[in-house]
Tab-separated table of C-alpha atoms in Angstrom:
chain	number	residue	atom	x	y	z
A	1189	UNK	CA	99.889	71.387	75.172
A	1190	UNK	CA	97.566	71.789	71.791
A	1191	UNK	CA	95.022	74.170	71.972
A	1192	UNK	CA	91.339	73.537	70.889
A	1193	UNK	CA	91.035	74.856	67.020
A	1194	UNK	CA	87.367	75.674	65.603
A	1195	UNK	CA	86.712	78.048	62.536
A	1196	UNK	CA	86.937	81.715	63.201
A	1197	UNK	CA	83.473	83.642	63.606
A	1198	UNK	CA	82.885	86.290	66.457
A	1199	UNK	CA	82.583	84.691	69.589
A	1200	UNK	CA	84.547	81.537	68.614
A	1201	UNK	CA	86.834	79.608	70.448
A	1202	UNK	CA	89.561	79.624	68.113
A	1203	UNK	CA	93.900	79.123	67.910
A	1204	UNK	CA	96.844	77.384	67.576
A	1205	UNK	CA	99.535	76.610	69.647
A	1206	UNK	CA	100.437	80.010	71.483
A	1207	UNK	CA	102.585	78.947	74.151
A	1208	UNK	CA	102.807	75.515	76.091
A	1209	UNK	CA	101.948	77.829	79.237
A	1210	UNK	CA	99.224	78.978	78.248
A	1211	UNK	CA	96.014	78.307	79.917
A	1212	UNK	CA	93.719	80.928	78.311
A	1213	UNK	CA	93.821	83.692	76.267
A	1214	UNK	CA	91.132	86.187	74.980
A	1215	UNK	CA	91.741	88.598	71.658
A	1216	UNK	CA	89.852	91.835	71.298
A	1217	UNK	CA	86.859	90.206	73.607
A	1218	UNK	CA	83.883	92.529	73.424
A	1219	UNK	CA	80.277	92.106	75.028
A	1220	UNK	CA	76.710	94.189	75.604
A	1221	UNK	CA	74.401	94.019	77.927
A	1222	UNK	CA	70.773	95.576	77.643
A	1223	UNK	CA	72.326	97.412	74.884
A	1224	UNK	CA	75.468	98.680	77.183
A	1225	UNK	CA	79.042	97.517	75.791
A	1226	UNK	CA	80.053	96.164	79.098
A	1227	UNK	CA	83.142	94.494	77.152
A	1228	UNK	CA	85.547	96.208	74.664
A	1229	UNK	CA	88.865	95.169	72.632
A	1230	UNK	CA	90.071	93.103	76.177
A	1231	UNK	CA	93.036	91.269	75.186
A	1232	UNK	CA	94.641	88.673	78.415
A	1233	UNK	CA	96.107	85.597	78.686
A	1234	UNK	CA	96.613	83.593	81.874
A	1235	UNK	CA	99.631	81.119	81.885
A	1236	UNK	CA	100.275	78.216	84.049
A	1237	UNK	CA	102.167	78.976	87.449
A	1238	UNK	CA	101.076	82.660	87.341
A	1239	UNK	CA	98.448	84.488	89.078
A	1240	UNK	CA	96.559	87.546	87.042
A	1241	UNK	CA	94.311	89.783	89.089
A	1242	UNK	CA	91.573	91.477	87.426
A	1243	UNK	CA	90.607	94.849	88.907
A	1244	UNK	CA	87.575	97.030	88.220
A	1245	UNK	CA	84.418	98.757	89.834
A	1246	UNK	CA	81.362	97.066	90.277
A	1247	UNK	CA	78.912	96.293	87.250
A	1248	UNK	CA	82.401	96.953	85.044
A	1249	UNK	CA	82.448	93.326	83.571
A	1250	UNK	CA	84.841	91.193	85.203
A	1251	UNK	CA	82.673	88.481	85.957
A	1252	UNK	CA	81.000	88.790	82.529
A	1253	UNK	CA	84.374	88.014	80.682
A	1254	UNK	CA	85.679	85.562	83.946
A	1255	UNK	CA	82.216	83.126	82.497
A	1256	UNK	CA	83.880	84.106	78.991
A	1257	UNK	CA	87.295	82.896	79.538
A	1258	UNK	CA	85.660	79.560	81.276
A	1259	UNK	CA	83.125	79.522	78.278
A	1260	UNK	CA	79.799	79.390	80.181
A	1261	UNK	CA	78.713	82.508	77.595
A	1262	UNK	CA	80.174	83.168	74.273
A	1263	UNK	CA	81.512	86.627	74.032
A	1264	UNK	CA	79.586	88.856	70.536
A	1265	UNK	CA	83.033	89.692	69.913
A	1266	UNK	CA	86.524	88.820	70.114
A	1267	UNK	CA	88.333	85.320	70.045
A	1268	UNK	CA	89.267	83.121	73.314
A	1269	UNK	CA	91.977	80.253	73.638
A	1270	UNK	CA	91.961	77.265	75.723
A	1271	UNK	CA	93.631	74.613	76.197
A	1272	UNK	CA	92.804	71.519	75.032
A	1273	UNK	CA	91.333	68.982	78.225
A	1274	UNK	CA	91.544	72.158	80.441
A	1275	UNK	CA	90.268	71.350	84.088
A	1276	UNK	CA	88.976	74.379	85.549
A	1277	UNK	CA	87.362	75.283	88.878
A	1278	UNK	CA	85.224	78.461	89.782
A	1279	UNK	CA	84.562	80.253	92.690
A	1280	UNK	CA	81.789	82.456	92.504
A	1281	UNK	CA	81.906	85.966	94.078
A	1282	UNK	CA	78.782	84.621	96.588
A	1283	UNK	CA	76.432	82.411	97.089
A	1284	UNK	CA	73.319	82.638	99.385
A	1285	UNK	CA	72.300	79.537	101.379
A	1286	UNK	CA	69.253	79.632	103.745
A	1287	UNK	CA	70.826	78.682	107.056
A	1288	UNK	CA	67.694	76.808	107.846
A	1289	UNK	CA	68.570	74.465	104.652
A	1290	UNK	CA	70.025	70.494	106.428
A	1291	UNK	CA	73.378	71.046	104.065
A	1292	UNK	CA	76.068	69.894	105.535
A	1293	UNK	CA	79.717	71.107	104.268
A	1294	UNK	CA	80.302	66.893	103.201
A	1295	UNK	CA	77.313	66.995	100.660
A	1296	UNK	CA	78.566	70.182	99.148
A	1297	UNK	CA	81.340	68.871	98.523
A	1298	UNK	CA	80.036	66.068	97.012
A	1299	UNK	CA	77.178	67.334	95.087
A	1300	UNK	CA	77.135	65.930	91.951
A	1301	UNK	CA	79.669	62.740	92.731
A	1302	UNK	CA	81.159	60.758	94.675
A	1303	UNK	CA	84.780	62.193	95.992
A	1304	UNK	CA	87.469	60.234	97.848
A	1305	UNK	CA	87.371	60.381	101.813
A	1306	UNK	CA	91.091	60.987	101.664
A	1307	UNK	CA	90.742	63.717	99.332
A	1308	UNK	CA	87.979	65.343	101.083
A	1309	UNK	CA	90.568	65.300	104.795
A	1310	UNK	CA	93.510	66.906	102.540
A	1311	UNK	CA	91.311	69.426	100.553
A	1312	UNK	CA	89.730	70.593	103.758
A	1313	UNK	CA	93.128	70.578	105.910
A	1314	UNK	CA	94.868	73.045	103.167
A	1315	UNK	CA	91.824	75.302	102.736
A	1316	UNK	CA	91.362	75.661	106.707
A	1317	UNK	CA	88.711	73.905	107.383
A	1318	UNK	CA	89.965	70.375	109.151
A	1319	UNK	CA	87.263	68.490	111.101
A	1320	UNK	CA	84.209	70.662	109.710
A	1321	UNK	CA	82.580	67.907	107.377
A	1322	UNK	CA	79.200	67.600	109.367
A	1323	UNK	CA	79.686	71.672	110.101
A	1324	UNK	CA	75.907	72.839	108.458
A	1325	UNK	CA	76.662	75.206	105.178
A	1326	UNK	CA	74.480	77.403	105.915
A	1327	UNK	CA	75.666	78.588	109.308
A	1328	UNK	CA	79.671	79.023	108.210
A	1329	UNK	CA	80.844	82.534	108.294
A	1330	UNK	CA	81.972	84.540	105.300
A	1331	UNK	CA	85.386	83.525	105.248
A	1332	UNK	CA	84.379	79.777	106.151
A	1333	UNK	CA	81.888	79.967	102.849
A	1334	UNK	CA	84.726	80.958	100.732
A	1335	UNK	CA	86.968	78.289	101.399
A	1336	UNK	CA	84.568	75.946	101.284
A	1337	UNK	CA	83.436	77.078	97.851
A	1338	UNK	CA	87.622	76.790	97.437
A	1339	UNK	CA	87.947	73.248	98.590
A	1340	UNK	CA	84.954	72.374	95.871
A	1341	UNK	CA	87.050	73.948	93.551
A	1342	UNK	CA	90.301	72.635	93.939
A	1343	UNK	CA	88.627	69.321	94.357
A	1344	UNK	CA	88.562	69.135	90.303
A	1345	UNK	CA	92.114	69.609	90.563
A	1346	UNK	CA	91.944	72.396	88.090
A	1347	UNK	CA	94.662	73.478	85.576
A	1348	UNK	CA	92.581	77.124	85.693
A	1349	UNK	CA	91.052	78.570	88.544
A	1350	UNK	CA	88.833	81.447	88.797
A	1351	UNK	CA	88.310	83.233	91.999
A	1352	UNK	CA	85.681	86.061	91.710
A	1353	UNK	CA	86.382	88.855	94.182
A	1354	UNK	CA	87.544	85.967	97.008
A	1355	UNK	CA	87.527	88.679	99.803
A	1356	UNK	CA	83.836	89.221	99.360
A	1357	UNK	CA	82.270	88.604	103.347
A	1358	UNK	CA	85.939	88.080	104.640
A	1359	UNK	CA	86.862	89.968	107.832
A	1360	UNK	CA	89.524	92.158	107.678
A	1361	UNK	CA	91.893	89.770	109.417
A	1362	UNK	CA	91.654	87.796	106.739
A	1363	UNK	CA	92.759	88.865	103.693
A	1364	UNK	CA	96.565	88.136	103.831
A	1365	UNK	CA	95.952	84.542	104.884
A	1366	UNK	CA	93.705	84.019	102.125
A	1367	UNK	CA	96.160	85.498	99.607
A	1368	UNK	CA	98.765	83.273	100.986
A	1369	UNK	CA	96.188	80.337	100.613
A	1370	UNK	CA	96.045	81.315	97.313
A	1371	UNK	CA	99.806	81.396	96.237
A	1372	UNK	CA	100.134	77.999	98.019
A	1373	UNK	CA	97.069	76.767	95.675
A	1374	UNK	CA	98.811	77.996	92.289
A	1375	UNK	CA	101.936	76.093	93.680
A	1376	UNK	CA	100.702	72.961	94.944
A	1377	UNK	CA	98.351	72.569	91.698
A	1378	UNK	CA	100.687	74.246	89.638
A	1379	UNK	CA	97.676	76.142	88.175
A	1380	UNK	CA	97.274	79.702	86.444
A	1381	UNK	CA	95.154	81.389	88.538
A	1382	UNK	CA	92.572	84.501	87.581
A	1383	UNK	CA	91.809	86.606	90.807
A	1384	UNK	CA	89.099	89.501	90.499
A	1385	UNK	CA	88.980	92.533	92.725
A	1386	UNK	CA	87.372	95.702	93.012
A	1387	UNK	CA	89.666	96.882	95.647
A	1388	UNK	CA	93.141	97.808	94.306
A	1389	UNK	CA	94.169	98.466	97.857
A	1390	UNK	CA	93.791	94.977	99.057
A	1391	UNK	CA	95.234	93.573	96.215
């Protein structure tokens, strides 16, 4: 696997070939905000078939350098690898829906294309949610939200996924099926997985 190669400068996605695991990696990132360094010297590297977990306290920057690594922002300092044709899927930490909003869970899913009907049945059968196509968006429960943010996700069939603190508005029966979910994801897809946390005791 080549990685993408573009002349050094701060903030650049730059590298050569590092490892044919490797998904992503970031080199002394840094990164302000309203004059704060949120970001400092973070060096990682996520690898395919692996699972890193990001843990910090709120406001500490995870989801800053998570939109780094996927290269929605470009960090002020630092370098970040990826590789090259990298497919990768993100799942915020929430997302607010007005329940009064006529959004059912099949145009979610298919917001912004059209997706197979027999991918749709498999994605929803392995993320829990079998049957619930018509179910209205903005009416699921916490946990229900999440994996349906999940199934839109995986639905890219992504070499990289991101899940930003996935326990966020999950009850607390729920947190060792999800993390099961989520080592049968990095299996199935054979992806490197980034999970972020605030809670070291859950994780």
């Amino acid at each position: 696997m080549n990685l993408q190669s573009q002349p050094e400068a701060p903030g650049a996605v730059s590298g050569q070939i590092r490892d044919q695991a490797t998904l992503v990696a970031a080199e002394g990132v840094g990164m302000s905000y309203l004059g704060r360094q949120i970001l400092s010297g973070v060096d990682l590297t996520v690898n395919r078939g692996e699972i890193v977990t990001l843990i910090g306290l709120n406001g500490s920057g995870k989801s800053t350098l998570a939109r780094i690594l996927l290269g929605l922002i470009q960090p002020e300092a630092g370098r970040v690898w990826r590789a090259a044709h990298l497919r990768h899927g993100y799942v915020p930490q929430e997302m607010t829906i007005d329940p009064a909003m006529p959004l059912t869970l099949h145009r979610f899913l298919t917001l912004g294309g059209k997706v197979d009907a027999a991918a749709l049945d498999a994605t929803l059968e392995e993320v829990g949610l079998r049957g619930r196509l018509q179910a209205q968006v903005g009416r699921l429960s916490g946990g229900e939200l999440h994996r349906a943010m999940l199934a839109r996700a995986l639905l890219r069939r992504p070499d990289f996924l991101v899940l930003d603190e996935p326990m966020s508005g999950v009850d607390v029966a729920g947190p060792g099926e999800l993390y099961q979910l989520i080592e049968n994801v990095r299996d199935r897809y054979n992806c490197g997985v980034l999970l972020i946390s605030h809670d070291l005791h859950i994780v």
